[in-house]
PDB file of C-alpha atoms in Angstrom:
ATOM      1  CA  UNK A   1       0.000   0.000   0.000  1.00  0.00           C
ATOM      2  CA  UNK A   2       1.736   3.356  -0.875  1.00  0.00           C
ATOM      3  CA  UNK A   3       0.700   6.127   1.422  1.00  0.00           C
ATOM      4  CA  UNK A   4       3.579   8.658  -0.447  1.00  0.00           C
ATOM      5  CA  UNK A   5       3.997  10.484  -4.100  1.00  0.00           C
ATOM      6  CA  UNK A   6       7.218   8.645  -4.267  1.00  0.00           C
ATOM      7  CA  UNK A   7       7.884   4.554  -6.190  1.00  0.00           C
ATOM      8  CA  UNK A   8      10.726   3.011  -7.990  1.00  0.00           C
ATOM      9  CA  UNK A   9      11.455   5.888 -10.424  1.00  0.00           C
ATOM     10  CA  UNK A  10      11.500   8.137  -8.110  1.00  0.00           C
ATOM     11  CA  UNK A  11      13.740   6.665  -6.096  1.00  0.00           C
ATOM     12  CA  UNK A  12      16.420   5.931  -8.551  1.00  0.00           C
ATOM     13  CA  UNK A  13      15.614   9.834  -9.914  1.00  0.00           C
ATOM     14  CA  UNK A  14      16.072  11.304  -5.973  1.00  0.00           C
ATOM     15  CA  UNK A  15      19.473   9.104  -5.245  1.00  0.00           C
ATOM     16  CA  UNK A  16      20.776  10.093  -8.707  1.00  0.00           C
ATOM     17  CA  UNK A  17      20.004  13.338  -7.570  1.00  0.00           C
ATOM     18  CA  UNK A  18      21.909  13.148  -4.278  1.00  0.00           C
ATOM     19  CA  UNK A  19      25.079  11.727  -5.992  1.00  0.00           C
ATOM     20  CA  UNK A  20      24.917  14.351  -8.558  1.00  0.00           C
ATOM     21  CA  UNK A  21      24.543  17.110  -6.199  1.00  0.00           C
ATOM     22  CA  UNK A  22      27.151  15.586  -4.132  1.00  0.00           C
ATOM     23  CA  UNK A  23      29.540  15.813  -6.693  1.00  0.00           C
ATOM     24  CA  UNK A  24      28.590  19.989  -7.428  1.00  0.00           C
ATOM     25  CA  UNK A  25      29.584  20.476  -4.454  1.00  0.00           C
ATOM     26  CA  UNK A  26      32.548  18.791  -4.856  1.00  0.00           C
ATOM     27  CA  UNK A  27      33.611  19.934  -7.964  1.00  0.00           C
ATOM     28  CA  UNK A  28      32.364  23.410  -7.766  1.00  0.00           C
ATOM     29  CA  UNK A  29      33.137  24.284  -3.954  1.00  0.00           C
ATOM     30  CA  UNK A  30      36.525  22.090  -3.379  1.00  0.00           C
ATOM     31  CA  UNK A  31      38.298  20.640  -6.637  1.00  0.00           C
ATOM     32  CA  UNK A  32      37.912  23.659  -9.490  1.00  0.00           C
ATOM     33  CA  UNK A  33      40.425  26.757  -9.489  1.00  0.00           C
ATOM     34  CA  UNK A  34      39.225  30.078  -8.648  1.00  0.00           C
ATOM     35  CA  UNK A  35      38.681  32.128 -12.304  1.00  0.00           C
ATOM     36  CA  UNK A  36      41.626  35.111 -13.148  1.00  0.00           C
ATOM     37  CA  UNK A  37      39.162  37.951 -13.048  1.00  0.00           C
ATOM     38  CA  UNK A  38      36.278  36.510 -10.761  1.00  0.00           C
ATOM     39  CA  UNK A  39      38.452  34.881  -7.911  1.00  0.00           C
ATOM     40  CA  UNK A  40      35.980  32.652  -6.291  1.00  0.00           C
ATOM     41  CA  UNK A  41      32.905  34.113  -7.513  1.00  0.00           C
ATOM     42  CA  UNK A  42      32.692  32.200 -10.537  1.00  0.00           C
ATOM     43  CA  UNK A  43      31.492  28.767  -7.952  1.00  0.00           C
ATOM     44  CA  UNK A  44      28.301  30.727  -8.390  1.00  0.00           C
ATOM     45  CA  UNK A  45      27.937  29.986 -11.505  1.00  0.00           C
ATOM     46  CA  UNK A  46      27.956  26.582 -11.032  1.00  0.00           C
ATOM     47  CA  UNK A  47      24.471  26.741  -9.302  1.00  0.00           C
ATOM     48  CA  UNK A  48      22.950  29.516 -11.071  1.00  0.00           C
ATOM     49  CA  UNK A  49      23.865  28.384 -14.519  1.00  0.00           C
ATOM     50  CA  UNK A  50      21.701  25.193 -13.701  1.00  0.00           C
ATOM     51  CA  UNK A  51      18.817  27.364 -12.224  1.00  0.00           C
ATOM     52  CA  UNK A  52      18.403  29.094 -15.301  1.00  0.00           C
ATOM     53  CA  UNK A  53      17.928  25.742 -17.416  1.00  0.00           C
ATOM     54  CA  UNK A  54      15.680  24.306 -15.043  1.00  0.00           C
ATOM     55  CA  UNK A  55      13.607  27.037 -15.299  1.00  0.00           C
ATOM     56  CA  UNK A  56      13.457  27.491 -19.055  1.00  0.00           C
ATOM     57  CA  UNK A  57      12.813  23.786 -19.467  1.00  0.00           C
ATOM     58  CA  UNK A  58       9.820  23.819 -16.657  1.00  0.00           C
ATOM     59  CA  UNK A  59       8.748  26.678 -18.522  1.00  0.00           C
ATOM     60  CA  UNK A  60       9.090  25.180 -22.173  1.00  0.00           C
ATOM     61  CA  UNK A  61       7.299  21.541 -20.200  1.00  0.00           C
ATOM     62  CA  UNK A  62       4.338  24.404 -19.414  1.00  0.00           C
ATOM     63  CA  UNK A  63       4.398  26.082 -22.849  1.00  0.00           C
ATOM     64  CA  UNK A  64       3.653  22.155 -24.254  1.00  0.00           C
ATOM     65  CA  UNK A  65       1.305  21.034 -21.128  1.00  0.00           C
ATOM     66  CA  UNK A  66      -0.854  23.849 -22.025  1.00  0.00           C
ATOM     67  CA  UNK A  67      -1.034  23.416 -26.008  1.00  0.00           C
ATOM     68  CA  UNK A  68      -1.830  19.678 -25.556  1.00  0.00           C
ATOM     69  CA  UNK A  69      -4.642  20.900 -22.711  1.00  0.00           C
ATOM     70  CA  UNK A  70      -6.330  23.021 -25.518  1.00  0.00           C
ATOM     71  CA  UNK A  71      -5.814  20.133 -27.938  1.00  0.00           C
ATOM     72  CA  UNK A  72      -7.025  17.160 -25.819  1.00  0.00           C
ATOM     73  CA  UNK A  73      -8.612  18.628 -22.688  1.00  0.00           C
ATOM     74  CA  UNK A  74      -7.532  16.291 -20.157  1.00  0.00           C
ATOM     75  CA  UNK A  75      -6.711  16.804 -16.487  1.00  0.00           C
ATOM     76  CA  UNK A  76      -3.103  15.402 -17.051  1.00  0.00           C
ATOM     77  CA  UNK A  77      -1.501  17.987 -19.280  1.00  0.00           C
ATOM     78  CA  UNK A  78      -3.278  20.691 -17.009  1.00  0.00           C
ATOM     79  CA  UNK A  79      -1.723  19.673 -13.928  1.00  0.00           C
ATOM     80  CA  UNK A  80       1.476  18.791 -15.308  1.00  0.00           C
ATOM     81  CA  UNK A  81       1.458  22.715 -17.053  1.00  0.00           C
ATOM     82  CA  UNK A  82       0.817  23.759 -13.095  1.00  0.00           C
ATOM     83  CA  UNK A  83       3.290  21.367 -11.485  1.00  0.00           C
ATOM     84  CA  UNK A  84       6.396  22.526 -14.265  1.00  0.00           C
ATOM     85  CA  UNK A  85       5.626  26.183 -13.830  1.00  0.00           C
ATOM     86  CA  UNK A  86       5.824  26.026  -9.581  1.00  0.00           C
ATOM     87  CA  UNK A  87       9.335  24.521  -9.911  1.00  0.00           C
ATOM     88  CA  UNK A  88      10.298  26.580 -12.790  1.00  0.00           C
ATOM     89  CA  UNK A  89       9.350  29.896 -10.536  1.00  0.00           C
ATOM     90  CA  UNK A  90      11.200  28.233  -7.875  1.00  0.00           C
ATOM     91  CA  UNK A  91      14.633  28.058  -9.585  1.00  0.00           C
ATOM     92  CA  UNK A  92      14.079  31.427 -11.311  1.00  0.00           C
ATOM     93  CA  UNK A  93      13.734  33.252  -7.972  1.00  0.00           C
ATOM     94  CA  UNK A  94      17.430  31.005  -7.422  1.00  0.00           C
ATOM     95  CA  UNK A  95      18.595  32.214 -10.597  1.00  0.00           C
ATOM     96  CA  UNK A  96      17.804  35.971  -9.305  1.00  0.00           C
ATOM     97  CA  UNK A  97      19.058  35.839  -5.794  1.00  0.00           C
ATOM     98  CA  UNK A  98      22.558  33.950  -7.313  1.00  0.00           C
ATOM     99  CA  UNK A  99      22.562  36.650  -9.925  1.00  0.00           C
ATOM    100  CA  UNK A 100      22.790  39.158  -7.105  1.00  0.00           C
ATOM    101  CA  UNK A 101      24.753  37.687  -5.210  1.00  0.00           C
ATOM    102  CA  UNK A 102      27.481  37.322  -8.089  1.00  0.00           C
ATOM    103  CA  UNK A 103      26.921  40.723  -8.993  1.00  0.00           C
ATOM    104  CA  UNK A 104      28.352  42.792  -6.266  1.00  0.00           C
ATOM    105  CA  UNK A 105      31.394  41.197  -6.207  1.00  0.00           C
ATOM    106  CA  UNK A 106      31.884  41.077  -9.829  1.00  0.00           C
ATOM    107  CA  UNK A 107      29.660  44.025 -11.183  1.00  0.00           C
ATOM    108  CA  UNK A 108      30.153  46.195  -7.639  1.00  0.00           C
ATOM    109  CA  UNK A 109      26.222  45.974  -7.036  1.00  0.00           C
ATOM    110  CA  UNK A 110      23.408  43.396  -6.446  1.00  0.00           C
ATOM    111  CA  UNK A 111      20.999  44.821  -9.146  1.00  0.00           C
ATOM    112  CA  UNK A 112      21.120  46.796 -12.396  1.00  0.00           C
ATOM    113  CA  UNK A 113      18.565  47.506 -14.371  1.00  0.00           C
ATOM    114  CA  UNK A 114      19.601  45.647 -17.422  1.00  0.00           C
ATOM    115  CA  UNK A 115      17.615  44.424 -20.388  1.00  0.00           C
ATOM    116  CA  UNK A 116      18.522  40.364 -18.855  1.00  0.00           C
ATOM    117  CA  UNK A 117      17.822  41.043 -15.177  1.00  0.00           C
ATOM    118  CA  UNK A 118      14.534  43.117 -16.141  1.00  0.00           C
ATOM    119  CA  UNK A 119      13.265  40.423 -18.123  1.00  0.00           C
ATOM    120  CA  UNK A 120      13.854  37.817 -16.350  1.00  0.00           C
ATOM    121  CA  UNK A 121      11.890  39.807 -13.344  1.00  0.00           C
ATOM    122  CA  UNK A 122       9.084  39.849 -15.257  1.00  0.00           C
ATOM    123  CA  UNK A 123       8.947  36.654 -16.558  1.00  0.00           C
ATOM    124  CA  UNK A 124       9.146  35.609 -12.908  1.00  0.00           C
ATOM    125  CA  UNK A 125       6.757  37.858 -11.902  1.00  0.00           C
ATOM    126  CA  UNK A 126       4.161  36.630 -15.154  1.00  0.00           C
ATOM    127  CA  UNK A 127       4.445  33.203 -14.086  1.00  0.00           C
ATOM    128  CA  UNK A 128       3.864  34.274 -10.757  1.00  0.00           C
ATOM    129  CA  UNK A 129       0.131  35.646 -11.742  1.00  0.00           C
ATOM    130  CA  UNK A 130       0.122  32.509 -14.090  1.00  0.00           C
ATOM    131  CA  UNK A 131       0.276  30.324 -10.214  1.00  0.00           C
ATOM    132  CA  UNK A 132      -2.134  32.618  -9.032  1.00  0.00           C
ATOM    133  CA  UNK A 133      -4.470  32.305 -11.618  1.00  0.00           C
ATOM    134  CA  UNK A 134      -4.709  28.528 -11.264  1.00  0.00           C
ATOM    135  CA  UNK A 135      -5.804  29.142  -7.882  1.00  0.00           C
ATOM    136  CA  UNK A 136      -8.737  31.295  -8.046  1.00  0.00           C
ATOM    137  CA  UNK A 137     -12.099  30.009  -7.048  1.00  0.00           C
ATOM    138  CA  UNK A 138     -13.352  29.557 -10.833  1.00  0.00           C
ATOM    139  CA  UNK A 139     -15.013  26.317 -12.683  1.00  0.00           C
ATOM    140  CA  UNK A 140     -12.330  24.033 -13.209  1.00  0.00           C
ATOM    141  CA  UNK A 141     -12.730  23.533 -16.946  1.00  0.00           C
ATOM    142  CA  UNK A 142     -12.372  27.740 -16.952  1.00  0.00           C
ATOM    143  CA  UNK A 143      -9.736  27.652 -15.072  1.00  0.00           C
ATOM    144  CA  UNK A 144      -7.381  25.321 -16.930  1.00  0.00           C
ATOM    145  CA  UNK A 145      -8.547  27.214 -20.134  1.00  0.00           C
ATOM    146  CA  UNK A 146      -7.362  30.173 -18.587  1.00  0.00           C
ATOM    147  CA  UNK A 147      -4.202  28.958 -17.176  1.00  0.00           C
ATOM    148  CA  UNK A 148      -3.610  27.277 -20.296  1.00  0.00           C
ATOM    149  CA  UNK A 149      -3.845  30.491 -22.715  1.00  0.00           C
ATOM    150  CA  UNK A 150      -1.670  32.443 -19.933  1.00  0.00           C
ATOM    151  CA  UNK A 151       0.998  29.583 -20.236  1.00  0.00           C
ATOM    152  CA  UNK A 152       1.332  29.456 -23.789  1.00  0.00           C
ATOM    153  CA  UNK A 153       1.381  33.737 -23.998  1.00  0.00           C
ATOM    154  CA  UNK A 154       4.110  34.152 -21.013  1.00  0.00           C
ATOM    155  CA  UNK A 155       6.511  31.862 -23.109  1.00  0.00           C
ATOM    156  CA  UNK A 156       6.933  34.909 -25.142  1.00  0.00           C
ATOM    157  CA  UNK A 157       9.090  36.243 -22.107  1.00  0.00           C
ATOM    158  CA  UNK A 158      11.310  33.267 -22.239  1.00  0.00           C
ATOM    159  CA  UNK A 159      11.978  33.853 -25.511  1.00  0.00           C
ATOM    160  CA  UNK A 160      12.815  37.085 -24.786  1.00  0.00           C
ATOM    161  CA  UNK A 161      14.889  36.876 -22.127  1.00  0.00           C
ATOM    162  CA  UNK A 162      16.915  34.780 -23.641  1.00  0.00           C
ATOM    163  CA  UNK A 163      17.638  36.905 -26.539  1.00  0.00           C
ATOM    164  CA  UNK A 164      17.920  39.704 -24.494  1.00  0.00           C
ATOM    165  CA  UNK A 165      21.405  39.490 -24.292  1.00  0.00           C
ATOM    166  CA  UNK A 166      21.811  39.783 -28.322  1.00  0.00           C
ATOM    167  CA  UNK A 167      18.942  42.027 -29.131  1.00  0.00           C
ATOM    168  CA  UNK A 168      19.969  45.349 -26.550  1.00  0.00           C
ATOM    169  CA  UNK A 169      23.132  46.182 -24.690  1.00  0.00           C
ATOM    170  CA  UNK A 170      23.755  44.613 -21.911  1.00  0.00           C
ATOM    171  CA  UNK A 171      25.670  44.527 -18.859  1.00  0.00           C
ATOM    172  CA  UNK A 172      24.863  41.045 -18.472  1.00  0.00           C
ATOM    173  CA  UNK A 173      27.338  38.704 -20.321  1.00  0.00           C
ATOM    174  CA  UNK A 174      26.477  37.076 -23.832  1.00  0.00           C
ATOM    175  CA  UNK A 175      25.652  33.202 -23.923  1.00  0.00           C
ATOM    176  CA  UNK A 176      27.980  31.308 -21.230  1.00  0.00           C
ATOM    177  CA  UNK A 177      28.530  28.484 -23.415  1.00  0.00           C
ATOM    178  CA  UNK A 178      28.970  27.592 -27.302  1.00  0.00           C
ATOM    179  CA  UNK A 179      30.914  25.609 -29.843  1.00  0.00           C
ATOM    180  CA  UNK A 180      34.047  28.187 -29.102  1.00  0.00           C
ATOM    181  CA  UNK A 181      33.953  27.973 -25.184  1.00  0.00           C
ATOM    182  CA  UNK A 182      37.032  28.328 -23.576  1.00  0.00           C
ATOM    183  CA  UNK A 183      36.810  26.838 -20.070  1.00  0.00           C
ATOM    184  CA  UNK A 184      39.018  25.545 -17.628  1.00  0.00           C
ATOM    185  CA  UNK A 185      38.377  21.783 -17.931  1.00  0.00           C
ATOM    186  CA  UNK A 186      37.518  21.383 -14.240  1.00  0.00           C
ATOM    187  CA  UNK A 187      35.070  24.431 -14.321  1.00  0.00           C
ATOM    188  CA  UNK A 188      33.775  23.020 -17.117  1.00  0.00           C
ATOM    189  CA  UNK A 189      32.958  20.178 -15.720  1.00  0.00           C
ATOM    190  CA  UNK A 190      31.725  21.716 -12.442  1.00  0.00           C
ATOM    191  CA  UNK A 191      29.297  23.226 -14.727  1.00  0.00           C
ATOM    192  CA  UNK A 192      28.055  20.168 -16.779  1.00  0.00           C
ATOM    193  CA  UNK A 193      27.590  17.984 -13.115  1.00  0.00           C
ATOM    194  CA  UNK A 194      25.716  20.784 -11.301  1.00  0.00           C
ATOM    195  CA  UNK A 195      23.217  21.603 -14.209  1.00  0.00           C
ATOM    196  CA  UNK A 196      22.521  17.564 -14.841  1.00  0.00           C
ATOM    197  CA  UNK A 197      22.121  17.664 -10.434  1.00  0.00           C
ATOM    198  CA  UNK A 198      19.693  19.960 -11.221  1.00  0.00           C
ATOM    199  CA  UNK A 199      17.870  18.738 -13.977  1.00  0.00           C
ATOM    200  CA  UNK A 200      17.839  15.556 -12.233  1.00  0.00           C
ATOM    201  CA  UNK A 201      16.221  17.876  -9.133  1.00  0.00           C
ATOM    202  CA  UNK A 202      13.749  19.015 -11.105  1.00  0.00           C
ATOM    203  CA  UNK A 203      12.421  15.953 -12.777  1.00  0.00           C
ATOM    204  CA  UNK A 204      11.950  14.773  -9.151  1.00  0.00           C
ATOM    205  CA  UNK A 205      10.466  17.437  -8.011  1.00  0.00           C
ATOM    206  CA  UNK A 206       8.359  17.631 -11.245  1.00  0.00           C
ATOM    207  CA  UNK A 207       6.806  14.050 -10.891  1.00  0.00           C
ATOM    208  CA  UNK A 208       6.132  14.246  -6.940  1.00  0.00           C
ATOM    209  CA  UNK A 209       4.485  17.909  -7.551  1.00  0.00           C
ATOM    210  CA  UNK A 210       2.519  15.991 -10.445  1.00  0.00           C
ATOM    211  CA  UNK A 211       1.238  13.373  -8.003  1.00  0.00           C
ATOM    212  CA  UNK A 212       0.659  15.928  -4.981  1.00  0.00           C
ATOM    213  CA  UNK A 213      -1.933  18.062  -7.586  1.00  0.00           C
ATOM    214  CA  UNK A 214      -3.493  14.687  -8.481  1.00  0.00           C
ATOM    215  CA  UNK A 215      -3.810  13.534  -5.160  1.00  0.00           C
ATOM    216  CA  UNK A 216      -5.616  17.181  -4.409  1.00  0.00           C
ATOM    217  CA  UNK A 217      -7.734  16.838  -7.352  1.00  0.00           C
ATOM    218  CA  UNK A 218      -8.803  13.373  -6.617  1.00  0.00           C
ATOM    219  CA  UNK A 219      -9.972  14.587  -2.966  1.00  0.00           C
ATOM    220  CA  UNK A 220     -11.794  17.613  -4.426  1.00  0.00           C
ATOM    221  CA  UNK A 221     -13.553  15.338  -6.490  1.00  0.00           C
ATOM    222  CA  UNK A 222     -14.471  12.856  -3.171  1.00  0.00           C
ATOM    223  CA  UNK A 223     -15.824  15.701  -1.653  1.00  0.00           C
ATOM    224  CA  UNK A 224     -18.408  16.673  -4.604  1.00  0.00           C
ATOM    225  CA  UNK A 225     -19.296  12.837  -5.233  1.00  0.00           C
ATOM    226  CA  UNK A 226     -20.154  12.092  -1.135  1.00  0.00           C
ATOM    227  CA  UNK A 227     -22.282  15.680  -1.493  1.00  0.00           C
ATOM    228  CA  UNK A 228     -23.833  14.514  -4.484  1.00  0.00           C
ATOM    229  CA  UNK A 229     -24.679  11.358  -2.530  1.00  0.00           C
ATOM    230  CA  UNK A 230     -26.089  12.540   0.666  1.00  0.00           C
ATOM    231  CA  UNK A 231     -28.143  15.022  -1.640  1.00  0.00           C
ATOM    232  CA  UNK A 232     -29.404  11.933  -3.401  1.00  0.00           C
ATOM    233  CA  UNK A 233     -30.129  10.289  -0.186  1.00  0.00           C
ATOM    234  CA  UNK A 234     -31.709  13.178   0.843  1.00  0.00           C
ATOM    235  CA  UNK A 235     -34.086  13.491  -2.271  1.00  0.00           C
ATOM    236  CA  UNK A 236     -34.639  10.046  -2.228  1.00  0.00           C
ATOM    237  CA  UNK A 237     -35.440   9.873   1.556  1.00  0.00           C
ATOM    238  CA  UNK A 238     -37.713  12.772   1.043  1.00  0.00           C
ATOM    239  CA  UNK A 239     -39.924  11.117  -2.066  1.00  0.00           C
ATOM    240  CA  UNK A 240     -39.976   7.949   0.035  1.00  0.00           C
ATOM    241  CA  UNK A 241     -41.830   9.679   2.878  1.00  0.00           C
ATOM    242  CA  UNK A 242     -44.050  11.064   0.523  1.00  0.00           C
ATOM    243  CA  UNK A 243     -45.369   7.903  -1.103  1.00  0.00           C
ATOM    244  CA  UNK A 244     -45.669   6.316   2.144  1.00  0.00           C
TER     245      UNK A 244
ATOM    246  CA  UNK B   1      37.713  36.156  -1.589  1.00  0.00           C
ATOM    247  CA  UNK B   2      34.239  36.198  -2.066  1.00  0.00           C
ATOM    248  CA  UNK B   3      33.590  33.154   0.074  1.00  0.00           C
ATOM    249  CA  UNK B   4      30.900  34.814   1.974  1.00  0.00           C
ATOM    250  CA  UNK B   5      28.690  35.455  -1.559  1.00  0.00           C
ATOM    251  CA  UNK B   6      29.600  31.552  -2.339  1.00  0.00           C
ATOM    252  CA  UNK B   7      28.196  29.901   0.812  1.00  0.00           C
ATOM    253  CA  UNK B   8      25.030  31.987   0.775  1.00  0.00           C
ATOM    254  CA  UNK B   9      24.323  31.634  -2.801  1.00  0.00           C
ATOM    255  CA  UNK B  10      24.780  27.998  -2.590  1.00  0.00           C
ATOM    256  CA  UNK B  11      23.154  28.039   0.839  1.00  0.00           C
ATOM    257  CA  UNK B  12      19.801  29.555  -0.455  1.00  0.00           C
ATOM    258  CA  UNK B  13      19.667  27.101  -3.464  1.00  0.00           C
ATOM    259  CA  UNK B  14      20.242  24.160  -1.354  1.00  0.00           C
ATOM    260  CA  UNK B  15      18.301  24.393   1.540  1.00  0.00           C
ATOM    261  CA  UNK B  16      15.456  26.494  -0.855  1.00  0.00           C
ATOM    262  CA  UNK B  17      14.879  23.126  -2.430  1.00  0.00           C
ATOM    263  CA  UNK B  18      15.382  21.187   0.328  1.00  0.00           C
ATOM    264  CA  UNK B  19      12.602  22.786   2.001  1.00  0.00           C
ATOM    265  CA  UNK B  20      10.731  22.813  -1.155  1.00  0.00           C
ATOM    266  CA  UNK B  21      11.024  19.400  -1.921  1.00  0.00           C
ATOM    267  CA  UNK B  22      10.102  18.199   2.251  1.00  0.00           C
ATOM    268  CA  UNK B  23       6.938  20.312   2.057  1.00  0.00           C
ATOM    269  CA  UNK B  24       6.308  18.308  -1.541  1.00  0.00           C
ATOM    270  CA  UNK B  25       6.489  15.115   0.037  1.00  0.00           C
ATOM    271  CA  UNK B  26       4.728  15.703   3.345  1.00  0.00           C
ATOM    272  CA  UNK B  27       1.846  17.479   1.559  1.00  0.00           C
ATOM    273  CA  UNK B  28       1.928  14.473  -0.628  1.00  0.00           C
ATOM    274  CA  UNK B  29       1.531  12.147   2.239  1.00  0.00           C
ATOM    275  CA  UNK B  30      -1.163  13.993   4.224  1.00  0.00           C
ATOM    276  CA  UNK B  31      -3.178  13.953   0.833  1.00  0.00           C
ATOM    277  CA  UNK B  32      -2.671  10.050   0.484  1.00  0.00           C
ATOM    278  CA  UNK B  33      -4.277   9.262   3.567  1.00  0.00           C
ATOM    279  CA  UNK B  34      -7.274  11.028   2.709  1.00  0.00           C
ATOM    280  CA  UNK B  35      -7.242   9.171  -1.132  1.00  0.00           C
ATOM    281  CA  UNK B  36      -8.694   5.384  -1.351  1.00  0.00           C
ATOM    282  CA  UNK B  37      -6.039   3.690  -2.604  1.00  0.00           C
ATOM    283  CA  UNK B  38      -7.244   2.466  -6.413  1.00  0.00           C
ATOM    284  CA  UNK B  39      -7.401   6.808  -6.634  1.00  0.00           C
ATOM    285  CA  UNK B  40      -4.177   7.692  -5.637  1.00  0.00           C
ATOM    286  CA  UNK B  41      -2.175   7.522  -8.266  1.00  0.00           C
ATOM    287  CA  UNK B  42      -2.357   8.359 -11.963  1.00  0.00           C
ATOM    288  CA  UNK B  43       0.423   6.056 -13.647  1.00  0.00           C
ATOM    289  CA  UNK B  44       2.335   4.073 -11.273  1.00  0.00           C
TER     290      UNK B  44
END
């Protein structure tokens, strides 16, 4: 009997998880060099690299849950759109305090008012009314419908801040890494382990917040079936009496 | 240098999902009790 969101995938998913994350740490805190120009300020980057592409991919997995709720209708893809977005806001708040955090020792301050950082605050903060949205007091089906058309629209931000880098000036660097990066091997490294820790994170996270909104479904749908029951009980008792 | 900015960075994305992930699991075993089993779960 399994009284938890968690079972044999999820297990292998959460200790792969662990390893990986013990090896960030590892590699980005102990074994790789400090950088010439960022001393030991670059180790941020090893966790707020991975942030950012945990976000865009819960955001993209939103983007998709939504189009396939318009297409098919179906409680899954609307509360997998839900569960991707609530992790995906989760790591880009990460990815904004780390950003911060690496900015006043590298930049001199925390914030700047940059085309990157001001896109990605609204993108967090979009998403953020997309969350609240799925949680007004609304008829499901208009709800999802909602949610769904707000998912697929706040992509556009993604998209943007992405680009953001290429399409204004910036104070924000240009894309981290390409076909012509020149890394140190270890901090390359420390990069690749901590983003697949994280992506390995977030698909764990992703499946048990899956379960947890289908659990809560299933019990909001309990509730209306035993009302509709004693109602029919009720009716029923009440013709009965009349007959007799 | 710059140690201080490292450990709270890393701090705040650590224990953040640490947290988040605990409060995941609990809520999703307070909700299973409440679930007949043959409900609980969409794909196993």
């Amino acid at each position: 009997m399994n009284r938890t969101t968690g079972s044999r995938l999820t297990r292998v998913l959460g200790i792969s998880a662990l390893v990986a994350l013990g090896l960030t740490v590892l590699f980005g805190l102990v074994l790789s060099p400090p950088e010439r120009d960022q001393r030991d300020a670059v180790r941020l980057m090893y966790v707020h690299l991975p942030t950012i592409a945990v976000a865009y991919i819960g955001f993209a997995i939103t983007l998709g849950a939504s189009v396939m709720y318009l297409y098919k209708g179906t409680l899954f893809w609307d509360l997998v759109a839900g569960a991707a977005a609530e992790i995906a806001v989760l790591f880009t708040a990460f990815l904004l305090v780390t950003g911060a955090l690496w900015g006043k020792p590298t930049w001199g301050v925390y914030w700047q008012w940059d085309p990157r950082l001001t896109s990605t605050t609204v993108m967090f903060v979009m998403y953020l009314g997309y969350l609240a949205l799925r949680r007004l007091e609304l008829p499901p089906e208009v709800r999802s419908r909602r949610a769904a058309i707000l998912g697929i629209v706040s992509f556009v931000n993604v998209i943007i801040v992405h680009f953001s880098v290429q399409w204004w000036r910036s104070l924000h660097q240009g894309r981290t890494l390409g076909v012509d990066t020149k890394l140190d091997g270890l901090m390359l490294f420390s990069l690749f382990i901590g983003t697949v820790a994280f992506l390995l994170v977030g698909a764990w996270l992703l499946i048990h917040r899956f379960r947890v909104a289908w659990l809560e479904d299933q019990l909001s749908r309990l509730s209306f079936e035993r009302a509709l029951a004693e109602r029919r009980g009720e009716v029923g008792a009440g013709l009965a009496g009349e007959a007799g | 240098m710059h140690w201080g900015y490292v450990i709270v960075g890393w701090g705040i994305v650590f224990a953040g999902t640490a947290a988040y992930a605990a409060a995941i699991v609990q809520r999703g075993r307070r909700l299973s009790e409440r679930v007949p089993e043959d409900r609980r779960r969409f794909l196993d």
